[in-house]
Amino acid sequence: MSFRHGVVAVALLAALCCGVPGAFAESEAIWSALVYATNEREPQKPPSELAPYAQKLSTVFGYNQLQILSEHRTPIGKGGERWLLPGKPFCLRVENTGKPRPGGDYQLALQLYQDKRLLVQTEAQLGRKCPLFVRGPLYRKGQLVILLVVE
């Protein structure tokens, strides 16, 4: 099994809740962040944007310090939106591949690049108020984690 398939198959998604029923809201946005997770002797408090998810991220992935490498907030329309979370050396490409599904779930295509090399490519379903954590590759002395949230 290749590294890419191993990441996708073994530890890809740690969805913490599932599609909350309800109608599609025109004012919804998706917040996406590329997070660097490490274990430190004296961990710093997580950034305020990560505070609501810090305990869950620590429990699921086992790291005590979280740092945002890049983030993006984009309003969601009827599908087709694309955005990048640029960063050095990692870049995350996200595409809303269609209209929200019943219950307000979104179908997203995700691609994680290191420099110009594709590391992980997958599709994920994202529900309202339901953070989605994607385990990325090991990096330096920690791990990359992709966080997506419908707001």
Tab-separated table of N, CA and C in Angstrom:
chain	number	residue	atom	x	y	z
A	1	MET	N	0.853	-1.175	0.000
A	1	MET	CA	0.000	0.000	0.000
A	1	MET	C	0.897	1.236	0.000
A	2	SER	N	0.623	2.203	-0.882
A	2	SER	CA	1.440	3.405	-0.961
A	2	SER	C	1.145	4.322	0.213
A	3	PHE	N	2.059	5.293	0.434
A	3	PHE	CA	1.864	6.270	1.520
A	3	PHE	C	0.527	6.973	1.364
A	4	ARG	N	0.224	7.418	0.140
A	4	ARG	CA	-1.009	8.155	-0.113
A	4	ARG	C	-2.222	7.301	0.248
A	5	HIS	N	-2.239	6.055	-0.205
A	5	HIS	CA	-3.377	5.186	0.094
A	5	HIS	C	-3.431	4.840	1.572
A	6	GLY	N	-2.253	4.679	2.192
A	6	GLY	CA	-2.215	4.376	3.620
A	6	GLY	C	-2.813	5.494	4.436
A	7	VAL	N	-2.467	6.735	4.092
A	7	VAL	CA	-3.023	7.875	4.826
A	7	VAL	C	-4.530	7.927	4.631
A	8	VAL	N	-4.972	7.738	3.388
A	8	VAL	CA	-6.398	7.814	3.108
A	8	VAL	C	-7.144	6.653	3.752
A	9	ALA	N	-6.625	5.430	3.603
A	9	ALA	CA	-7.356	4.258	4.068
A	9	ALA	C	-7.288	4.065	5.573
A	10	VAL	N	-6.139	4.282	6.174
A	10	VAL	CA	-5.973	3.942	7.578
A	10	VAL	C	-6.478	5.019	8.515
A	11	ALA	N	-6.126	6.263	8.264
A	11	ALA	CA	-6.398	7.270	9.288
A	11	ALA	C	-6.968	8.544	8.700
A	12	LEU	N	-7.755	8.438	7.664
A	12	LEU	CA	-8.168	9.637	6.960
A	12	LEU	C	-9.134	10.486	7.750
A	13	LEU	N	-10.265	9.943	8.121
A	13	LEU	CA	-11.303	10.801	8.670
A	13	LEU	C	-11.605	10.475	10.109
A	14	ALA	N	-11.673	11.498	10.914
A	14	ALA	CA	-12.122	11.353	12.290
A	14	ALA	C	-13.306	12.299	12.427
A	15	ALA	N	-14.402	11.942	11.822
A	15	ALA	CA	-15.589	12.789	11.875
A	15	ALA	C	-16.162	12.716	13.280
A	16	LEU	N	-16.491	13.861	13.815
A	16	LEU	CA	-16.881	13.900	15.211
A	16	LEU	C	-18.388	13.993	15.422
A	17	CYS	N	-19.129	14.293	14.402
A	17	CYS	CA	-20.581	14.223	14.465
A	17	CYS	C	-21.067	14.136	13.032
A	18	CYS	N	-22.323	13.855	12.841
A	18	CYS	CA	-22.803	13.643	11.480
A	18	CYS	C	-23.950	14.570	11.160
A	19	GLY	N	-24.195	14.717	9.868
A	19	GLY	CA	-25.153	15.649	9.310
A	19	GLY	C	-26.323	15.995	10.208
A	20	VAL	N	-26.396	17.243	10.554
A	20	VAL	CA	-27.508	17.723	11.358
A	20	VAL	C	-28.625	18.096	10.409
A	21	PRO	N	-29.848	17.548	10.592
A	21	PRO	CA	-30.924	17.853	9.678
A	21	PRO	C	-31.239	19.339	9.650
A	22	GLY	N	-31.680	19.793	8.501
A	22	GLY	CA	-32.083	21.184	8.380
A	22	GLY	C	-31.943	21.648	6.954
A	23	ALA	N	-32.477	22.802	6.659
A	23	ALA	CA	-32.453	23.347	5.317
A	23	ALA	C	-31.134	24.051	5.059
A	24	PHE	N	-30.789	24.166	3.793
A	24	PHE	CA	-29.575	24.848	3.377
A	24	PHE	C	-29.703	26.322	3.679
A	25	ALA	N	-28.708	26.886	4.330
A	25	ALA	CA	-28.712	28.309	4.665
A	25	ALA	C	-27.786	29.047	3.708
A	26	GLU	N	-28.311	30.090	3.053
A	26	GLU	CA	-27.541	30.863	2.084
A	26	GLU	C	-26.319	31.521	2.711
A	27	SER	N	-26.362	31.800	4.000
A	27	SER	CA	-25.275	32.528	4.646
A	27	SER	C	-24.180	31.613	5.188
A	28	GLU	N	-24.225	30.325	4.899
A	28	GLU	CA	-23.226	29.406	5.418
A	28	GLU	C	-21.869	29.621	4.756
A	29	ALA	N	-20.840	29.300	5.526
A	29	ALA	CA	-19.472	29.354	5.020
A	29	ALA	C	-18.749	28.112	5.531
A	30	ILE	N	-17.658	27.781	4.870
A	30	ILE	CA	-16.805	26.697	5.345
A	30	ILE	C	-15.478	27.318	5.777
A	31	TRP	N	-15.101	27.008	7.023
A	31	TRP	CA	-13.793	27.419	7.521
A	31	TRP	C	-12.884	26.213	7.409
A	32	SER	N	-11.747	26.398	6.767
A	32	SER	CA	-10.789	25.319	6.631
A	32	SER	C	-9.441	25.794	7.157
A	33	ALA	N	-8.743	24.885	7.819
A	33	ALA	CA	-7.450	25.233	8.400
A	33	ALA	C	-6.481	24.061	8.235
A	34	LEU	N	-5.242	24.392	7.988
A	34	LEU	CA	-4.168	23.422	7.994
A	34	LEU	C	-3.439	23.623	9.314
A	35	VAL	N	-3.460	22.594	10.171
A	35	VAL	CA	-2.971	22.691	11.540
A	35	VAL	C	-1.720	21.830	11.703
A	36	TYR	N	-0.754	22.368	12.421
A	36	TYR	CA	0.464	21.628	12.770
A	36	TYR	C	0.339	21.240	14.239
A	37	ALA	N	0.295	19.939	14.512
A	37	ALA	CA	0.111	19.417	15.864
A	37	ALA	C	1.411	18.787	16.358
A	38	THR	N	1.818	19.151	17.591
A	38	THR	CA	3.040	18.615	18.180
A	38	THR	C	2.820	18.333	19.665
A	39	ASN	N	3.759	17.651	20.269
A	39	ASN	CA	3.776	17.465	21.721
A	39	ASN	C	4.927	18.287	22.278
A	40	GLU	N	4.618	19.160	23.211
A	40	GLU	CA	5.605	20.049	23.814
A	40	GLU	C	5.592	19.885	25.324
A	41	ARG	N	6.736	20.121	25.955
A	41	ARG	CA	6.810	20.048	27.424
A	41	ARG	C	5.931	21.113	28.058
A	42	GLU	N	5.963	22.303	27.500
A	42	GLU	CA	5.133	23.401	27.998
A	42	GLU	C	4.303	23.929	26.833
A	43	PRO	N	3.176	23.262	26.532
A	43	PRO	CA	2.387	23.671	25.369
A	43	PRO	C	1.753	25.051	25.553
A	44	GLN	N	1.689	25.773	24.466
A	44	GLN	CA	1.015	27.069	24.461
A	44	GLN	C	-0.475	26.846	24.262
A	45	LYS	N	-1.272	27.818	24.678
A	45	LYS	CA	-2.712	27.737	24.452
A	45	LYS	C	-2.966	27.749	22.946
A	46	PRO	N	-3.984	27.040	22.500
A	46	PRO	CA	-4.274	27.050	21.058
A	46	PRO	C	-4.791	28.424	20.633
A	47	PRO	N	-4.638	28.764	19.361
A	47	PRO	CA	-5.212	30.013	18.862
A	47	PRO	C	-6.725	30.019	19.099
A	48	SER	N	-7.297	31.194	19.230
A	48	SER	CA	-8.727	31.306	19.549
A	48	SER	C	-9.613	30.585	18.532
A	49	GLU	N	-9.202	30.556	17.264
A	49	GLU	CA	-9.995	29.871	16.233
A	49	GLU	C	-10.066	28.366	16.486
A	50	LEU	N	-9.037	27.819	17.123
A	50	LEU	CA	-8.996	26.376	17.386
A	50	LEU	C	-9.559	26.006	18.753
A	51	ALA	N	-9.777	26.988	19.615
A	51	ALA	CA	-10.215	26.706	20.989
A	51	ALA	C	-11.416	25.761	21.060
A	52	PRO	N	-12.459	25.943	20.224
A	52	PRO	CA	-13.612	25.028	20.333
A	52	PRO	C	-13.285	23.578	19.964
A	53	TYR	N	-12.193	23.342	19.256
A	53	TYR	CA	-11.864	22.011	18.758
A	53	TYR	C	-10.609	21.425	19.402
A	54	ALA	N	-9.920	22.203	20.210
A	54	ALA	CA	-8.617	21.808	20.748
A	54	ALA	C	-8.673	20.511	21.548
A	55	GLN	N	-9.646	20.383	22.431
A	55	GLN	CA	-9.729	19.173	23.259
A	55	GLN	C	-9.967	17.942	22.389
A	56	LYS	N	-10.881	18.051	21.435
A	56	LYS	CA	-11.188	16.926	20.552
A	56	LYS	C	-9.975	16.575	19.693
A	57	LEU	N	-9.292	17.593	19.145
A	57	LEU	CA	-8.095	17.341	18.338
A	57	LEU	C	-7.023	16.630	19.165
A	58	SER	N	-6.827	17.094	20.391
A	58	SER	CA	-5.827	16.462	21.265
A	58	SER	C	-6.192	15.021	21.586
A	59	THR	N	-7.463	14.781	21.845
A	59	THR	CA	-7.925	13.426	22.165
A	59	THR	C	-7.777	12.492	20.965
A	60	VAL	N	-8.204	12.951	19.800
A	60	VAL	CA	-8.187	12.106	18.607
A	60	VAL	C	-6.767	11.847	18.114
A	61	PHE	N	-5.915	12.881	18.090
A	61	PHE	CA	-4.599	12.741	17.480
A	61	PHE	C	-3.453	12.604	18.484
A	62	GLY	N	-3.689	12.908	19.758
A	62	GLY	CA	-2.676	12.696	20.781
A	62	GLY	C	-1.603	13.763	20.886
A	63	TYR	N	-1.844	14.968	20.403
A	63	TYR	CA	-0.874	16.054	20.487
A	63	TYR	C	-1.394	17.137	21.425
A	64	ASN	N	-0.465	17.838	22.126
A	64	ASN	CA	-0.901	18.821	23.108
A	64	ASN	C	-0.725	20.271	22.669
A	65	GLN	N	-0.104	20.503	21.502
A	65	GLN	CA	0.029	21.878	21.007
A	65	GLN	C	-0.428	21.944	19.554
A	66	LEU	N	-1.225	22.968	19.238
A	66	LEU	CA	-1.798	23.128	17.907
A	66	LEU	C	-1.462	24.519	17.378
A	67	GLN	N	-1.045	24.556	16.120
A	67	GLN	CA	-0.686	25.821	15.491
A	67	GLN	C	-1.327	25.860	14.103
A	68	ILE	N	-1.956	26.965	13.750
A	68	ILE	CA	-2.549	27.117	12.421
A	68	ILE	C	-1.462	27.563	11.446
A	69	LEU	N	-1.240	26.754	10.398
A	69	LEU	CA	-0.290	27.127	9.350
A	69	LEU	C	-0.954	28.029	8.319
A	70	SER	N	-2.206	27.725	7.989
A	70	SER	CA	-2.981	28.556	7.067
A	70	SER	C	-4.459	28.262	7.295
A	71	GLU	N	-5.300	29.234	6.940
A	71	GLU	CA	-6.738	29.068	7.111
A	71	GLU	C	-7.471	29.879	6.044
A	72	HIS	N	-8.733	29.519	5.838
A	72	HIS	CA	-9.550	30.224	4.846
A	72	HIS	C	-11.018	30.051	5.206
A	73	ARG	N	-11.783	31.100	5.010
A	73	ARG	CA	-13.226	31.067	5.226
A	73	ARG	C	-13.868	31.475	3.901
A	74	THR	N	-14.760	30.635	3.373
A	74	THR	CA	-15.402	30.979	2.108
A	74	THR	C	-16.905	30.752	2.192
A	75	PRO	N	-17.702	31.723	1.707
A	75	PRO	CA	-19.153	31.523	1.652
A	75	PRO	C	-19.472	30.398	0.670
A	76	ILE	N	-20.500	29.642	0.973
A	76	ILE	CA	-20.877	28.517	0.132
A	76	ILE	C	-22.158	28.861	-0.616
A	77	GLY	N	-22.114	28.664	-1.912
A	77	GLY	CA	-23.275	28.909	-2.752
A	77	GLY	C	-23.869	27.594	-3.205
A	78	LYS	N	-24.009	27.447	-4.499
A	78	LYS	CA	-24.658	26.264	-5.048
A	78	LYS	C	-23.656	25.211	-5.510
A	79	GLY	N	-22.423	25.362	-5.166
A	79	GLY	CA	-21.423	24.378	-5.564
A	79	GLY	C	-20.439	24.970	-6.537
A	80	GLY	N	-19.326	24.292	-6.689
A	80	GLY	CA	-18.306	24.723	-7.625
A	80	GLY	C	-17.255	25.644	-7.036
A	81	GLU	N	-17.407	26.083	-5.779
A	81	GLU	CA	-16.402	26.950	-5.182
A	81	GLU	C	-15.104	26.177	-4.983
A	82	ARG	N	-13.984	26.878	-5.192
A	82	ARG	CA	-12.660	26.291	-4.975
A	82	ARG	C	-11.827	27.308	-4.214
A	83	TRP	N	-10.982	26.821	-3.334
A	83	TRP	CA	-10.071	27.712	-2.644
A	83	TRP	C	-8.820	26.972	-2.241
A	84	LEU	N	-7.797	27.749	-1.962
A	84	LEU	CA	-6.507	27.205	-1.553
A	84	LEU	C	-6.157	27.731	-0.172
A	85	LEU	N	-5.486	26.905	0.602
A	85	LEU	CA	-4.867	27.344	1.841
A	85	LEU	C	-3.374	27.300	1.565
A	86	PRO	N	-2.821	28.413	1.081
A	86	PRO	CA	-1.406	28.395	0.746
A	86	PRO	C	-0.545	28.390	1.997
A	87	GLY	N	0.579	27.798	1.894
A	87	GLY	CA	1.531	27.765	2.991
A	87	GLY	C	2.820	27.155	2.496
A	88	LYS	N	3.855	27.339	3.249
A	88	LYS	CA	5.134	26.743	2.891
A	88	LYS	C	5.459	25.705	3.928
A	89	PRO	N	5.722	24.500	3.540
A	89	PRO	CA	5.775	23.973	2.181
A	89	PRO	C	4.465	23.311	1.756
A	90	PHE	N	3.396	23.419	2.573
A	90	PHE	CA	2.156	22.699	2.281
A	90	PHE	C	1.072	23.628	1.762
A	91	CYS	N	0.234	23.077	0.903
A	91	CYS	CA	-0.886	23.812	0.338
A	91	CYS	C	-2.076	22.849	0.283
A	92	LEU	N	-3.226	23.316	0.708
A	92	LEU	CA	-4.443	22.506	0.671
A	92	LEU	C	-5.400	23.108	-0.339
A	93	ARG	N	-5.874	22.290	-1.261
A	93	ARG	CA	-6.880	22.707	-2.250
A	93	ARG	C	-8.195	22.053	-1.862
A	94	VAL	N	-9.248	22.858	-1.780
A	94	VAL	CA	-10.582	22.369	-1.422
A	94	VAL	C	-11.550	22.784	-2.513
A	95	GLU	N	-12.427	21.857	-2.906
A	95	GLU	CA	-13.448	22.177	-3.905
A	95	GLU	C	-14.789	21.654	-3.419
A	96	ASN	N	-15.785	22.537	-3.411
A	96	ASN	CA	-17.158	22.143	-3.137
A	96	ASN	C	-17.690	21.554	-4.434
A	97	THR	N	-17.913	20.238	-4.470
A	97	THR	CA	-18.216	19.563	-5.734
A	97	THR	C	-19.692	19.549	-6.099
A	98	GLY	N	-20.545	20.154	-5.286
A	98	GLY	CA	-21.954	20.176	-5.654
A	98	GLY	C	-22.817	20.861	-4.627
A	99	LYS	N	-24.111	20.824	-4.907
A	99	LYS	CA	-25.090	21.407	-3.997
A	99	LYS	C	-25.094	20.624	-2.689
A	100	PRO	N	-25.540	21.281	-1.609
A	100	PRO	CA	-25.604	20.540	-0.347
A	100	PRO	C	-26.589	19.388	-0.470
A	101	ARG	N	-26.281	18.311	0.206
A	101	ARG	CA	-27.146	17.126	0.212
A	101	ARG	C	-28.235	17.295	1.250
A	102	PRO	N	-29.227	16.407	1.262
A	102	PRO	CA	-30.251	16.480	2.301
A	102	PRO	C	-29.608	16.497	3.677
A	103	GLY	N	-30.098	17.361	4.550
A	103	GLY	CA	-29.521	17.499	5.880
A	103	GLY	C	-28.425	18.545	5.921
A	104	GLY	N	-28.110	19.170	4.779
A	104	GLY	CA	-27.125	20.241	4.753
A	104	GLY	C	-25.692	19.786	4.605
A	105	ASP	N	-25.454	18.536	4.224
A	105	ASP	CA	-24.088	18.057	4.054
A	105	ASP	C	-23.512	18.546	2.731
A	106	TYR	N	-22.205	18.779	2.729
A	106	TYR	CA	-21.489	19.196	1.528
A	106	TYR	C	-20.535	18.102	1.107
A	107	GLN	N	-20.376	17.923	-0.200
A	107	GLN	CA	-19.405	16.981	-0.747
A	107	GLN	C	-18.197	17.798	-1.187
A	108	LEU	N	-17.025	17.501	-0.603
A	108	LEU	CA	-15.812	18.258	-0.891
A	108	LEU	C	-14.732	17.355	-1.466
A	109	ALA	N	-13.950	17.906	-2.383
A	109	ALA	CA	-12.754	17.237	-2.896
A	109	ALA	C	-11.562	17.931	-2.254
A	110	LEU	N	-10.648	17.154	-1.673
A	110	LEU	CA	-9.490	17.696	-0.963
A	110	LEU	C	-8.205	17.193	-1.601
A	111	GLN	N	-7.228	18.088	-1.726
A	111	GLN	CA	-5.908	17.720	-2.219
A	111	GLN	C	-4.870	18.431	-1.358
A	112	LEU	N	-3.960	17.677	-0.774
A	112	LEU	CA	-2.882	18.244	0.032
A	112	LEU	C	-1.581	18.081	-0.744
A	113	TYR	N	-0.875	19.206	-0.936
A	113	TYR	CA	0.384	19.228	-1.673
A	113	TYR	C	1.529	19.609	-0.744
A	114	GLN	N	2.693	19.017	-0.961
A	114	GLN	CA	3.930	19.484	-0.355
A	114	GLN	C	4.754	20.015	-1.507
A	115	ASP	N	5.033	21.319	-1.449
A	115	ASP	CA	5.606	22.025	-2.588
A	115	ASP	C	4.660	21.788	-3.763
A	116	LYS	N	5.102	21.120	-4.818
A	116	LYS	CA	4.202	20.871	-5.956
A	116	LYS	C	3.802	19.410	-6.048
A	117	ARG	N	4.168	18.609	-5.033
A	117	ARG	CA	3.899	17.165	-5.052
A	117	ARG	C	2.599	16.857	-4.317
A	118	LEU	N	1.692	16.163	-4.986
A	118	LEU	CA	0.425	15.753	-4.388
A	118	LEU	C	0.681	14.650	-3.367
A	119	LEU	N	0.270	14.875	-2.106
A	119	LEU	CA	0.438	13.871	-1.050
A	119	LEU	C	-0.833	13.067	-0.822
A	120	VAL	N	-1.958	13.764	-0.725
A	120	VAL	CA	-3.229	13.111	-0.412
A	120	VAL	C	-4.313	13.729	-1.268
A	121	GLN	N	-5.168	12.873	-1.810
A	121	GLN	CA	-6.329	13.320	-2.572
A	121	GLN	C	-7.497	12.456	-2.158
A	122	THR	N	-8.600	13.092	-1.771
A	122	THR	CA	-9.774	12.329	-1.355
A	122	THR	C	-11.016	13.199	-1.439
A	123	GLU	N	-12.150	12.579	-1.223
A	123	GLU	CA	-13.407	13.302	-1.105
A	123	GLU	C	-13.943	13.078	0.294
A	124	ALA	N	-14.646	14.082	0.798
A	124	ALA	CA	-15.197	13.993	2.146
A	124	ALA	C	-16.563	14.653	2.169
A	125	GLN	N	-17.403	14.146	3.028
A	125	GLN	CA	-18.714	14.736	3.242
A	125	GLN	C	-18.639	15.530	4.540
A	126	LEU	N	-19.068	16.785	4.494
A	126	LEU	CA	-18.978	17.682	5.639
A	126	LEU	C	-20.374	18.125	6.030
A	127	GLY	N	-20.734	17.928	7.306
A	127	GLY	CA	-22.049	18.322	7.808
A	127	GLY	C	-21.990	19.602	8.614
A	128	ARG	N	-23.144	20.216	8.784
A	128	ARG	CA	-23.256	21.450	9.566
A	128	ARG	C	-22.809	21.251	11.002
A	129	LYS	N	-22.115	22.253	11.523
A	129	LYS	CA	-21.671	22.267	12.923
A	129	LYS	C	-21.024	20.942	13.307
A	130	CYS	N	-20.388	20.343	12.344
A	130	CYS	CA	-19.815	19.009	12.510
A	130	CYS	C	-18.378	19.041	12.004
A	131	PRO	N	-17.426	19.355	12.859
A	131	PRO	CA	-16.051	19.468	12.366
A	131	PRO	C	-15.552	18.150	11.776
A	132	LEU	N	-14.761	18.273	10.761
A	132	LEU	CA	-14.155	17.124	10.107
A	132	LEU	C	-12.651	17.273	10.246
A	133	PHE	N	-12.007	16.269	10.819
A	133	PHE	CA	-10.562	16.259	10.980
A	133	PHE	C	-9.996	15.216	10.027
A	134	VAL	N	-8.986	15.600	9.276
A	134	VAL	CA	-8.324	14.678	8.361
A	134	VAL	C	-6.860	14.589	8.791
A	135	ARG	N	-6.413	13.381	9.098
A	135	ARG	CA	-5.022	13.164	9.500
A	135	ARG	C	-4.148	13.278	8.265
A	136	GLY	N	-3.230	14.222	8.296
A	136	GLY	CA	-2.282	14.400	7.210
A	136	GLY	C	-0.982	13.675	7.524
A	137	PRO	N	0.045	13.962	6.764
A	137	PRO	CA	1.320	13.273	6.964
A	137	PRO	C	2.053	13.772	8.212
A	138	LEU	N	2.992	12.943	8.682
A	138	LEU	CA	3.902	13.372	9.733
A	138	LEU	C	4.764	14.480	9.147
A	139	TYR	N	5.090	15.462	9.987
A	139	TYR	CA	5.889	16.592	9.521
A	139	TYR	C	6.763	17.074	10.664
A	140	ARG	N	8.062	17.181	10.415
A	140	ARG	CA	9.044	17.567	11.425
A	140	ARG	C	8.847	16.719	12.670
A	141	LYS	N	8.500	17.322	13.805
A	141	LYS	CA	8.315	16.547	15.036
A	141	LYS	C	6.841	16.396	15.404
A	142	GLY	N	5.960	16.502	14.405
A	142	GLY	CA	4.526	16.410	14.671
A	142	GLY	C	3.758	15.854	13.492
A	143	GLN	N	2.553	16.363	13.328
A	143	GLN	CA	1.614	15.842	12.334
A	143	GLN	C	0.811	17.005	11.762
A	144	LEU	N	0.472	16.917	10.491
A	144	LEU	CA	-0.443	17.884	9.894
A	144	LEU	C	-1.862	17.361	10.043
A	145	VAL	N	-2.787	18.266	10.338
A	145	VAL	CA	-4.194	17.929	10.467
A	145	VAL	C	-4.977	18.976	9.667
A	146	ILE	N	-5.916	18.505	8.882
A	146	ILE	CA	-6.810	19.389	8.135
A	146	ILE	C	-8.109	19.459	8.903
A	147	LEU	N	-8.597	20.674	9.140
A	147	LEU	CA	-9.838	20.901	9.886
A	147	LEU	C	-10.797	21.654	8.973
A	148	LEU	N	-12.020	21.123	8.847
A	148	LEU	CA	-13.069	21.778	8.059
A	148	LEU	C	-14.337	21.880	8.908
A	149	VAL	N	-14.983	23.053	8.863
A	149	VAL	CA	-16.167	23.301	9.674
A	149	VAL	C	-17.155	24.136	8.872
A	150	VAL	N	-18.427	23.740	8.866
A	150	VAL	CA	-19.486	24.570	8.295
A	150	VAL	C	-19.911	25.551	9.384
A	151	GLU	N	-19.909	26.813	9.041
A	151	GLU	CA	-20.308	27.843	10.015
A	151	GLU	C	-21.619	28.487	9.614
